[in-house]
Amino acid sequence: MRPRGTRQLQAGRFGAWLARPLASFHLVVTIATLLTVLGLVMVLSASSVESYADGGSAYSLFVQQAMYALVGAVLFYLALRIPLRWLRQVSFPLFAVSVLLLILVLIPGIGSTVNGARRWIDLGLFSIQPSELVKVTFVVWGAHLLVSRRAAARAANDPGGLKNLLVPLVPAGLLVCLLIVLQPNLSTTIALGIVLLALLWFGGLPLRLFLAILASGAIAALVLALSAGYRSDRMRAFFNPGDDPQGINYQARQAMYSLADGGLWGRGLGQSRAKWSYLPNSHNDFIFAIIGEELGFLGCALVLGLFALFVYTGLRIAARSVDPFLRLLTATATTWITGQALINIGYVVGLLPVTGLQLPLVSAGGSSLALTLLMFGIIANAARHEPEAVAALHAGQDGRVSRLLRLPKPEIYHPPRTRPGAAAAGKPRDRPRDPDPSRTRTRANSRGTDTLRATRAWEPSYSVTHGRERGKYR
């Protein structure tokens, strides 16, 4: 047992590292890198037998996944360089394009049908899954919409009630869910439902109405799950795990056998038995079972630990951000990615019905991998806009990663400037333009800083010195 003083010293060092300005940014980059590398290694291990049996090469699926990982890395880098003001401006056009792609994928001849589902658009060199794209665009546009509506309501001194919060966000979300159900793709519909609920929750929806919408969504998901043959088979298999072990319960039972076979330490990397055609979709939906078999309980704990660290980091960024858009965006994206991971792990270990949701950054799937890396890049960009990070970067204290990537300095967030009593008088809340700014500066220079505070006392001041708010007013 280590001395108590040594443990306290180590905890103090870890706390001191977390107090660094760019700690959140480095955590997001590290988590994304570790999960992507782990996913590539496990996809190679889990898909080698199937790839060799289908095409004669054990590396075909791995090469395809590596190419999408490279595309995702480029998207991650571009997301780090995107100005947040521009991201908000293009949020609705990007969302509209993704909805248009959802419509096009349903048209025969444009959308490709695989296993009875029309979900992909073949572009020759690669294919894209619009349902994965719409998750990212819906998060960004939804956050921009709610923040803009709230700011407009405050400027007009009119809260607007629940209408500003629900319309048009909820109708747009239901339209997207309907288009995805028609593919059919219930798993992605559940992921979109998580995004919508997260936007409403963090957007300030009252608890009673939120619970009512949550119950309605659960009932709708249950109805959809029982409406199609293969989905109802999955539900029946979940509630009757002992029935038909060679039929509808075969995949779930094989996943449990793989996890049990791994034990504490695992059988060793590449030594899985289930991937020899015993566990269907071992490289995709059930890759967590292969991780448990080859890397054991410790490998599963590593995956769970990385996602737990991601939850902490994402909510930390949301709590420390002063920009309402970044707070809502980061919290929603963190909830979506973590919820999808928990659902995947839940049905692999037998706690939930099989839905087909992939394990983010780990399961095989090109569109999912590339676009999830794009979302991680946006979250990392938000981490660089924390007040402490902005202060350090503008002071020239760039981290090694920022210097290596040559990232631009983040923009300083300027909250809306309001005049006391302007809302009560029905006047615009934006700061009016001074007809003669030089006169104000002259008075300030001749009479001192007290005159400056008296003439501009209604301007909020957020200092970037050490990243903290120095006072409500100047």
Short mmCIF file of C-alpha atoms in Angstrom, two decimals:
data_model
loop_
_atom_site.label_atom_id
_atom_site.label_comp_id
_atom_site.label_asym_id
_atom_site.label_seq_id
_atom_site.Cartn_x
_atom_site.Cartn_y
_atom_site.Cartn_z
CA MET A 1 0.00 0.00 0.00
CA ARG A 2 1.33 3.39 -0.96
CA PRO A 3 1.82 6.00 1.75
CA ARG A 4 -1.01 8.44 2.16
CA GLY A 5 1.22 11.39 1.39
CA THR A 6 2.25 9.83 -1.96
CA ARG A 7 -1.38 9.32 -2.99
CA GLN A 8 -2.23 12.90 -2.06
CA LEU A 9 0.78 14.17 -4.02
CA GLN A 10 -0.28 12.21 -7.11
CA ALA A 11 -3.87 13.43 -6.77
CA GLY A 12 -2.56 16.95 -6.42
CA ARG A 13 -0.48 16.60 -9.58
CA PHE A 14 -3.50 15.29 -11.51
CA GLY A 15 -5.62 18.15 -10.23
CA ALA A 16 -2.92 20.62 -11.18
CA TRP A 17 -2.84 19.15 -14.69
CA LEU A 18 -6.62 19.47 -14.99
CA ALA A 19 -6.31 23.12 -13.95
CA ARG A 20 -4.19 23.87 -17.02
CA PRO A 21 -5.95 26.07 -19.58
CA LEU A 22 -5.92 23.52 -22.43
CA ALA A 23 -6.56 20.40 -20.35
CA SER A 24 -10.04 19.83 -21.83
CA PHE A 25 -8.72 20.19 -25.37
CA HIS A 26 -5.94 17.67 -24.77
CA LEU A 27 -8.40 15.24 -23.17
CA VAL A 28 -10.74 15.33 -26.16
CA VAL A 29 -7.88 14.79 -28.62
CA THR A 30 -6.48 11.92 -26.53
CA ILE A 31 -9.84 10.17 -26.13
CA ALA A 32 -10.63 10.44 -29.84
CA THR A 33 -7.18 9.10 -30.77
CA LEU A 34 -7.26 6.17 -28.34
CA LEU A 35 -10.78 5.08 -29.32
CA THR A 36 -10.00 5.34 -33.04
CA VAL A 37 -6.76 3.36 -32.75
CA LEU A 38 -8.46 0.73 -30.59
CA GLY A 39 -11.28 0.52 -33.11
CA LEU A 40 -8.90 0.01 -36.03
CA VAL A 41 -7.03 -2.75 -34.21
CA MET A 42 -10.22 -4.55 -33.19
CA VAL A 43 -11.79 -4.20 -36.65
CA LEU A 44 -8.69 -5.81 -38.14
CA SER A 45 -8.87 -8.63 -35.63
CA ALA A 46 -12.63 -9.20 -35.83
CA SER A 47 -13.01 -8.91 -39.62
CA SER A 48 -9.91 -10.76 -40.82
CA VAL A 49 -11.59 -14.17 -41.11
CA GLU A 50 -14.71 -12.87 -42.87
CA SER A 51 -12.65 -10.66 -45.20
CA TYR A 52 -10.42 -13.58 -46.18
CA ALA A 53 -13.42 -15.82 -46.81
CA ASP A 54 -15.16 -13.22 -48.99
CA GLY A 55 -12.32 -11.70 -51.00
CA GLY A 56 -9.15 -13.62 -50.30
CA SER A 57 -7.57 -10.78 -48.31
CA ALA A 58 -7.72 -10.50 -44.54
CA TYR A 59 -7.17 -6.74 -44.70
CA SER A 60 -9.95 -5.54 -47.04
CA LEU A 61 -12.38 -4.31 -44.35
CA PHE A 62 -9.52 -2.95 -42.28
CA VAL A 63 -8.15 -0.94 -45.22
CA GLN A 64 -11.61 0.49 -45.87
CA GLN A 65 -11.99 1.44 -42.19
CA ALA A 66 -8.50 2.99 -42.16
CA MET A 67 -9.38 5.12 -45.19
CA TYR A 68 -12.48 6.46 -43.45
CA ALA A 69 -10.39 7.07 -40.32
CA LEU A 70 -8.06 9.19 -42.45
CA VAL A 71 -11.04 11.13 -43.81
CA GLY A 72 -12.30 11.55 -40.26
CA ALA A 73 -8.90 12.87 -39.15
CA VAL A 74 -9.07 15.50 -41.90
CA LEU A 75 -12.60 16.44 -40.81
CA PHE A 76 -11.41 16.61 -37.20
CA TYR A 77 -8.66 19.04 -38.19
CA LEU A 78 -11.02 21.16 -40.27
CA ALA A 79 -13.49 21.29 -37.36
CA LEU A 80 -10.70 22.67 -35.17
CA ARG A 81 -10.15 25.53 -37.60
CA ILE A 82 -13.80 26.42 -38.23
CA PRO A 83 -14.77 29.82 -36.75
CA LEU A 84 -17.79 29.36 -34.53
CA ARG A 85 -19.52 32.35 -36.08
CA TRP A 86 -19.29 30.73 -39.51
CA LEU A 87 -20.42 27.38 -38.11
CA ARG A 88 -23.60 28.97 -36.79
CA GLN A 89 -24.23 30.75 -40.09
CA VAL A 90 -24.07 27.55 -42.16
CA SER A 91 -25.83 25.33 -39.62
CA PHE A 92 -29.26 25.53 -41.25
CA PRO A 93 -28.03 25.12 -44.88
CA LEU A 94 -26.06 22.03 -43.82
CA PHE A 95 -29.10 20.63 -42.00
CA ALA A 96 -31.29 21.29 -45.05
CA VAL A 97 -28.78 19.48 -47.30
CA SER A 98 -28.71 16.48 -44.97
CA VAL A 99 -32.53 16.30 -44.99
CA LEU A 100 -32.47 16.47 -48.79
CA LEU A 101 -30.03 13.55 -48.83
CA LEU A 102 -32.41 11.61 -46.59
CA ILE A 103 -35.12 12.12 -49.20
CA LEU A 104 -32.83 11.19 -52.10
CA VAL A 105 -31.69 7.97 -50.48
CA LEU A 106 -35.30 6.71 -50.55
CA ILE A 107 -35.49 7.10 -54.35
CA PRO A 108 -34.74 3.84 -56.24
CA GLY A 109 -31.64 4.20 -58.35
CA ILE A 110 -30.06 6.75 -56.00
CA GLY A 111 -30.12 4.93 -52.69
CA SER A 112 -28.37 1.56 -52.46
CA THR A 113 -30.30 -1.34 -50.90
CA VAL A 114 -28.35 -3.65 -48.59
CA ASN A 115 -30.08 -6.39 -46.57
CA GLY A 116 -33.48 -4.90 -47.35
CA ALA A 117 -32.60 -1.38 -46.11
CA ARG A 118 -32.04 1.65 -48.32
CA ARG A 119 -29.56 3.71 -46.30
CA TRP A 120 -26.54 4.50 -48.49
CA ILE A 121 -25.75 6.69 -51.47
CA ASP A 122 -23.00 5.20 -53.62
CA LEU A 123 -20.61 7.88 -54.89
CA GLY A 124 -18.24 5.54 -56.67
CA LEU A 125 -15.05 5.61 -54.61
CA PHE A 126 -17.01 5.59 -51.38
CA SER A 127 -20.57 5.58 -50.07
CA ILE A 128 -22.20 7.92 -47.58
CA GLN A 129 -24.96 7.27 -45.08
CA PRO A 130 -27.12 10.42 -44.82
CA SER A 131 -28.63 9.31 -41.52
CA GLU A 132 -25.18 9.61 -39.90
CA LEU A 133 -24.67 13.07 -41.38
CA VAL A 134 -28.01 14.37 -40.15
CA LYS A 135 -27.10 13.57 -36.54
CA VAL A 136 -24.22 16.04 -36.67
CA THR A 137 -26.11 18.74 -38.54
CA PHE A 138 -29.14 18.41 -36.27
CA VAL A 139 -26.99 18.90 -33.16
CA VAL A 140 -25.36 22.05 -34.55
CA TRP A 141 -28.52 23.57 -36.02
CA GLY A 142 -30.62 22.71 -32.99
CA ALA A 143 -28.17 24.39 -30.62
CA HIS A 144 -27.97 27.48 -32.85
CA LEU A 145 -31.76 27.65 -33.17
CA LEU A 146 -32.49 27.48 -29.44
CA VAL A 147 -29.79 29.97 -28.51
CA SER A 148 -30.90 32.41 -31.22
CA ARG A 149 -34.54 32.14 -30.18
CA ARG A 150 -33.62 32.76 -26.55
CA ALA A 151 -31.51 35.80 -27.43
CA ALA A 152 -34.28 37.24 -29.64
CA ALA A 153 -36.85 36.72 -26.90
CA ARG A 154 -34.68 38.53 -24.39
CA ALA A 155 -34.04 41.38 -26.80
CA ALA A 156 -37.78 41.83 -27.30
CA ASN A 157 -38.50 41.36 -23.58
CA ASP A 158 -40.88 38.56 -24.55
CA PRO A 159 -40.10 35.08 -23.20
CA GLY A 160 -42.27 33.57 -25.92
CA GLY A 161 -43.31 30.58 -23.82
CA LEU A 162 -42.79 27.04 -25.03
CA LYS A 163 -43.41 27.90 -28.66
CA ASN A 164 -39.91 29.26 -29.18
CA LEU A 165 -38.48 26.11 -27.64
CA LEU A 166 -40.58 23.51 -29.45
CA VAL A 167 -41.19 25.09 -32.88
CA PRO A 168 -39.67 24.40 -35.36
CA LEU A 169 -37.20 22.12 -33.55
CA VAL A 170 -39.61 19.32 -32.67
CA PRO A 171 -41.39 19.22 -36.08
CA ALA A 172 -38.00 19.15 -37.84
CA GLY A 173 -36.82 16.35 -35.56
CA LEU A 174 -39.98 14.32 -36.18
CA LEU A 175 -39.62 14.81 -39.94
CA VAL A 176 -36.05 13.52 -39.85
CA CYS A 177 -37.08 10.54 -37.71
CA LEU A 178 -39.88 9.71 -40.16
CA LEU A 179 -37.50 9.77 -43.14
CA ILE A 180 -35.09 7.46 -41.31
CA VAL A 181 -37.87 5.05 -40.28
CA LEU A 182 -38.84 4.73 -43.96
CA GLN A 183 -35.36 3.38 -44.83
CA PRO A 184 -35.97 1.44 -42.41
CA ASN A 185 -33.42 2.27 -39.67
CA LEU A 186 -34.80 2.19 -36.14
CA SER A 187 -31.39 2.34 -34.47
CA THR A 188 -30.50 5.72 -35.98
CA THR A 189 -34.01 6.94 -35.19
CA ILE A 190 -33.30 6.21 -31.52
CA ALA A 191 -30.04 8.16 -31.78
CA LEU A 192 -31.91 11.14 -33.29
CA GLY A 193 -34.42 10.87 -30.46
CA ILE A 194 -31.56 11.12 -27.96
CA VAL A 195 -30.30 14.26 -29.72
CA LEU A 196 -33.76 15.86 -29.67
CA LEU A 197 -34.33 15.06 -26.00
CA ALA A 198 -30.89 16.38 -25.08
CA LEU A 199 -31.54 19.65 -26.92
CA LEU A 200 -34.85 20.09 -25.12
CA TRP A 201 -33.44 19.17 -21.71
CA PHE A 202 -30.39 21.41 -21.85
CA GLY A 203 -32.46 24.06 -23.62
CA GLY A 204 -34.58 24.47 -20.50
CA LEU A 205 -37.77 22.49 -21.20
CA PRO A 206 -39.92 22.13 -18.04
CA LEU A 207 -39.56 18.76 -16.33
CA ARG A 208 -43.19 17.70 -16.68
CA LEU A 209 -43.30 18.39 -20.39
CA PHE A 210 -39.92 16.73 -20.85
CA LEU A 211 -41.13 13.57 -19.11
CA ALA A 212 -44.28 13.60 -21.24
CA ILE A 213 -42.23 13.85 -24.45
CA LEU A 214 -39.87 11.14 -23.17
CA ALA A 215 -42.79 8.80 -22.45
CA SER A 216 -44.31 9.50 -25.87
CA GLY A 217 -40.99 8.76 -27.55
CA ALA A 218 -40.62 5.49 -25.64
CA ILE A 219 -44.12 4.40 -26.66
CA ALA A 220 -43.44 5.33 -30.30
CA ALA A 221 -40.15 3.36 -30.24
CA LEU A 222 -41.95 0.34 -28.79
CA VAL A 223 -44.63 0.50 -31.47
CA LEU A 224 -41.99 0.73 -34.20
CA ALA A 225 -40.06 -2.14 -32.65
CA LEU A 226 -43.14 -4.37 -32.83
CA SER A 227 -44.30 -3.22 -36.27
CA ALA A 228 -41.72 -5.04 -38.42
CA GLY A 229 -40.86 -8.72 -38.48
CA TYR A 230 -37.14 -8.54 -37.75
CA ARG A 231 -37.63 -5.89 -35.07
CA SER A 232 -40.37 -7.84 -33.33
CA ASP A 233 -38.11 -10.92 -33.43
CA ARG A 234 -35.45 -8.96 -31.58
CA MET A 235 -37.93 -7.87 -28.91
CA ARG A 236 -39.22 -11.43 -28.52
CA ALA A 237 -35.65 -12.69 -28.23
CA PHE A 238 -34.89 -10.16 -25.51
CA PHE A 239 -37.89 -11.06 -23.36
CA ASN A 240 -37.45 -14.81 -23.97
CA PRO A 241 -33.69 -15.40 -23.94
CA GLY A 242 -34.05 -19.16 -23.60
CA ASP A 243 -36.22 -19.65 -26.69
CA ASP A 244 -34.81 -20.67 -30.07
CA PRO A 245 -31.08 -20.66 -29.18
CA GLN A 246 -30.15 -21.49 -32.79
CA GLY A 247 -32.47 -18.86 -34.28
CA ILE A 248 -33.47 -15.43 -33.02
CA ASN A 249 -31.38 -15.77 -29.81
CA TYR A 250 -28.27 -17.10 -31.53
CA GLN A 251 -26.41 -13.80 -31.90
CA ALA A 252 -27.09 -12.60 -28.35
CA ARG A 253 -26.06 -15.95 -26.86
CA GLN A 254 -22.83 -16.05 -28.86
CA ALA A 255 -21.98 -12.56 -27.63
CA MET A 256 -22.43 -13.67 -24.03
CA TYR A 257 -20.27 -16.74 -24.66
CA SER A 258 -17.53 -14.50 -26.09
CA LEU A 259 -17.57 -12.22 -23.06
CA ALA A 260 -17.48 -15.20 -20.69
CA ASP A 261 -14.64 -16.82 -22.63
CA GLY A 262 -12.48 -13.73 -22.22
CA GLY A 263 -12.37 -13.78 -18.44
CA LEU A 264 -10.23 -11.22 -16.69
CA TRP A 265 -7.21 -11.06 -18.99
CA GLY A 266 -8.71 -12.26 -22.29
CA ARG A 267 -7.54 -14.89 -24.73
CA GLY A 268 -5.08 -12.51 -26.36
CA LEU A 269 -5.26 -10.07 -29.24
CA GLY A 270 -6.32 -11.86 -32.42
CA GLN A 271 -7.20 -15.11 -30.60
CA SER A 272 -10.99 -14.83 -30.69
CA ARG A 273 -12.99 -17.94 -31.49
CA ALA A 274 -16.29 -16.18 -32.11
CA LYS A 275 -14.99 -14.37 -35.21
CA TRP A 276 -14.69 -17.72 -37.00
CA SER A 277 -18.28 -17.37 -38.24
CA TYR A 278 -19.77 -18.01 -34.79
CA LEU A 279 -20.78 -14.41 -34.04
CA PRO A 280 -22.47 -12.51 -36.90
CA ASN A 281 -21.49 -8.84 -37.30
CA SER A 282 -18.61 -9.33 -34.90
CA HIS A 283 -16.70 -6.40 -36.44
CA ASN A 284 -19.68 -4.06 -36.39
CA ASP A 285 -22.57 -4.19 -33.91
CA PHE A 286 -20.96 -6.76 -31.58
CA ILE A 287 -17.34 -5.66 -31.60
CA PHE A 288 -17.53 -5.07 -27.84
CA ALA A 289 -17.97 -8.84 -27.42
CA ILE A 290 -14.73 -9.42 -29.37
CA ILE A 291 -12.98 -6.87 -27.15
CA GLY A 292 -14.17 -8.78 -24.09
CA GLU A 293 -13.03 -12.10 -25.53
CA GLU A 294 -9.58 -11.00 -26.68
CA LEU A 295 -8.73 -8.32 -24.10
CA GLY A 296 -10.87 -9.59 -21.25
CA PHE A 297 -12.53 -7.59 -18.53
CA LEU A 298 -9.62 -5.15 -18.49
CA GLY A 299 -10.17 -4.32 -22.17
CA CYS A 300 -13.87 -3.72 -21.56
CA ALA A 301 -13.03 -1.58 -18.54
CA LEU A 302 -10.66 0.46 -20.71
CA VAL A 303 -13.44 1.19 -23.22
CA LEU A 304 -15.90 2.10 -20.47
CA GLY A 305 -13.26 4.25 -18.79
CA LEU A 306 -12.58 6.19 -21.99
CA PHE A 307 -16.27 6.92 -22.51
CA ALA A 308 -16.64 7.89 -18.83
CA LEU A 309 -13.70 10.27 -19.23
CA PHE A 310 -15.38 11.66 -22.35
CA VAL A 311 -18.57 12.33 -20.37
CA TYR A 312 -16.57 14.19 -17.74
CA THR A 313 -14.65 16.19 -20.34
CA GLY A 314 -17.70 17.10 -22.43
CA LEU A 315 -19.73 18.27 -19.45
CA ARG A 316 -16.68 20.11 -18.13
CA ILE A 317 -16.40 22.02 -21.41
CA ALA A 318 -20.11 22.80 -21.35
CA ALA A 319 -19.94 24.06 -17.76
CA ARG A 320 -16.86 26.22 -18.34
CA SER A 321 -17.97 27.81 -21.62
CA VAL A 322 -19.37 31.34 -21.52
CA ASP A 323 -20.97 31.07 -24.97
CA PRO A 324 -24.52 29.63 -24.65
CA PHE A 325 -24.20 28.07 -28.10
CA LEU A 326 -21.11 26.10 -27.07
CA ARG A 327 -22.71 25.04 -23.80
CA LEU A 328 -25.77 23.61 -25.52
CA LEU A 329 -23.81 22.12 -28.43
CA THR A 330 -21.23 20.36 -26.28
CA ALA A 331 -23.71 19.00 -23.75
CA THR A 332 -25.99 17.65 -26.49
CA ALA A 333 -23.15 16.04 -28.47
CA THR A 334 -21.76 14.44 -25.32
CA THR A 335 -25.16 13.01 -24.44
CA TRP A 336 -25.70 11.65 -27.96
CA ILE A 337 -22.31 9.91 -28.28
CA THR A 338 -22.38 8.51 -24.75
CA GLY A 339 -25.99 7.37 -25.06
CA GLN A 340 -25.22 5.54 -28.29
CA ALA A 341 -22.22 3.84 -26.66
CA LEU A 342 -24.26 2.76 -23.64
CA ILE A 343 -27.02 1.32 -25.84
CA ASN A 344 -24.48 -0.67 -27.88
CA ILE A 345 -22.75 -2.04 -24.80
CA GLY A 346 -26.13 -2.64 -23.15
CA TYR A 347 -27.45 -4.98 -25.83
CA VAL A 348 -24.11 -6.79 -26.16
CA VAL A 349 -24.14 -7.70 -22.45
CA GLY A 350 -27.87 -8.56 -22.59
CA LEU A 351 -29.34 -5.61 -20.71
CA LEU A 352 -31.16 -4.12 -23.73
CA PRO A 353 -32.77 -5.45 -26.91
CA VAL A 354 -30.53 -5.57 -29.96
CA THR A 355 -30.95 -2.29 -31.87
CA GLY A 356 -27.98 -2.20 -34.24
CA LEU A 357 -26.45 1.03 -32.93
CA GLN A 358 -22.69 1.07 -33.42
CA LEU A 359 -20.06 1.69 -30.77
CA PRO A 360 -18.77 5.20 -31.63
CA LEU A 361 -15.25 5.27 -33.12
CA VAL A 362 -14.80 1.54 -32.45
CA SER A 363 -17.29 -0.39 -34.58
CA ALA A 364 -16.73 -0.84 -38.31
CA GLY A 365 -18.63 1.72 -40.37
CA GLY A 366 -17.08 4.40 -42.52
CA SER A 367 -19.70 7.16 -42.37
CA SER A 368 -20.18 6.71 -38.64
CA LEU A 369 -16.43 6.85 -37.95
CA ALA A 370 -15.71 9.91 -40.11
CA LEU A 371 -18.68 11.96 -38.91
CA THR A 372 -18.18 11.06 -35.25
CA LEU A 373 -14.59 12.29 -35.57
CA LEU A 374 -16.03 15.49 -37.07
CA MET A 375 -18.21 15.90 -33.98
CA PHE A 376 -15.22 15.27 -31.72
CA GLY A 377 -13.37 17.98 -33.63
CA ILE A 378 -16.20 20.44 -32.98
CA ILE A 379 -16.10 19.56 -29.27
CA ALA A 380 -12.32 20.06 -29.24
CA ASN A 381 -12.84 23.44 -30.91
CA ALA A 382 -15.29 24.32 -28.14
CA ALA A 383 -12.65 23.30 -25.57
CA ARG A 384 -10.26 25.86 -27.07
CA HIS A 385 -12.93 28.53 -26.45
CA GLU A 386 -13.01 28.05 -22.69
CA PRO A 387 -12.15 31.38 -21.01
CA GLU A 388 -8.93 30.01 -19.54
CA ALA A 389 -7.89 28.55 -22.89
CA VAL A 390 -8.68 31.78 -24.73
CA ALA A 391 -6.61 33.76 -22.24
CA ALA A 392 -3.65 31.39 -22.54
CA LEU A 393 -3.73 31.21 -26.33
CA HIS A 394 -3.98 34.98 -26.77
CA ALA A 395 -1.12 35.37 -24.30
CA GLY A 396 1.05 33.18 -26.52
CA GLN A 397 0.92 30.09 -24.26
CA ASP A 398 0.09 27.64 -27.04
CA GLY A 399 0.30 23.97 -26.21
CA ARG A 400 2.41 21.55 -28.19
CA VAL A 401 -0.62 20.16 -30.02
CA SER A 402 -1.80 23.64 -31.03
CA ARG A 403 1.66 24.58 -32.25
CA LEU A 404 2.01 21.31 -34.15
CA LEU A 405 -1.35 21.72 -35.88
CA ARG A 406 -0.85 25.50 -36.33
CA LEU A 407 -4.35 26.23 -35.13
CA PRO A 408 -5.68 29.81 -35.23
CA LYS A 409 -6.35 31.65 -32.01
CA PRO A 410 -9.95 31.27 -30.85
CA GLU A 411 -12.36 34.16 -30.98
CA ILE A 412 -13.11 36.04 -27.78
CA TYR A 413 -16.77 35.72 -26.85
CA HIS A 414 -18.52 39.06 -26.42
CA PRO A 415 -21.90 38.69 -24.70
CA PRO A 416 -24.81 40.80 -25.93
CA ARG A 417 -24.47 44.36 -24.68
CA THR A 418 -27.59 45.60 -22.95
CA ARG A 419 -28.63 48.92 -21.43
CA PRO A 420 -30.35 48.74 -18.04
CA GLY A 421 -34.04 49.46 -18.43
CA ALA A 422 -34.00 49.16 -22.21
CA ALA A 423 -36.17 46.07 -22.15
CA ALA A 424 -38.68 47.65 -19.82
CA ALA A 425 -38.93 50.69 -22.08
CA GLY A 426 -39.46 48.50 -25.12
CA LYS A 427 -36.23 49.69 -26.74
CA PRO A 428 -33.76 47.44 -28.53
CA ARG A 429 -31.36 45.77 -26.15
CA ASP A 430 -28.37 46.08 -28.47
CA ARG A 431 -25.93 48.84 -27.71
CA PRO A 432 -26.76 52.04 -29.66
CA ARG A 433 -24.03 53.51 -31.84
CA ASP A 434 -22.33 56.54 -30.32
CA PRO A 435 -22.71 59.47 -32.75
CA ASP A 436 -19.34 60.89 -31.67
CA PRO A 437 -17.08 58.24 -30.11
CA SER A 438 -14.19 60.70 -29.89
CA ARG A 439 -16.22 62.88 -27.50
CA THR A 440 -16.61 59.96 -25.12
CA ARG A 441 -12.90 59.21 -25.28
CA THR A 442 -12.08 62.90 -24.70
CA ARG A 443 -14.26 63.05 -21.63
CA ALA A 444 -12.76 59.81 -20.37
CA ASN A 445 -9.21 61.07 -20.89
CA SER A 446 -9.86 64.46 -19.29
CA ARG A 447 -11.90 63.37 -16.31
CA GLY A 448 -10.41 59.95 -15.65
CA THR A 449 -11.74 56.43 -15.59
CA ASP A 450 -14.72 57.31 -13.37
CA THR A 451 -16.29 59.22 -16.27
CA LEU A 452 -15.69 56.22 -18.54
CA ARG A 453 -17.49 53.96 -16.09
CA ALA A 454 -20.33 56.46 -15.78
CA THR A 455 -20.84 56.83 -19.52
CA ARG A 456 -20.51 53.12 -20.37
CA ALA A 457 -21.53 51.42 -17.16
CA TRP A 458 -24.13 49.34 -18.95
CA GLU A 459 -21.56 47.40 -20.97
CA PRO A 460 -20.84 43.92 -19.56
CA SER A 461 -17.15 43.10 -19.32
CA TYR A 462 -15.72 39.59 -19.57
CA SER A 463 -11.98 39.82 -19.15
CA VAL A 464 -9.78 37.11 -20.63
CA THR A 465 -7.16 37.71 -17.96
CA HIS A 466 -6.80 34.24 -16.43
CA GLY A 467 -10.06 33.48 -18.21
CA ARG A 468 -12.33 34.67 -15.46
CA GLU A 469 -15.04 37.28 -15.26
CA ARG A 470 -13.59 40.28 -13.48
CA GLY A 471 -16.87 41.94 -12.73
CA LYS A 472 -20.37 42.40 -14.00
CA TYR A 473 -19.77 45.91 -15.21
CA ARG A 474 -16.75 47.97 -16.12
#
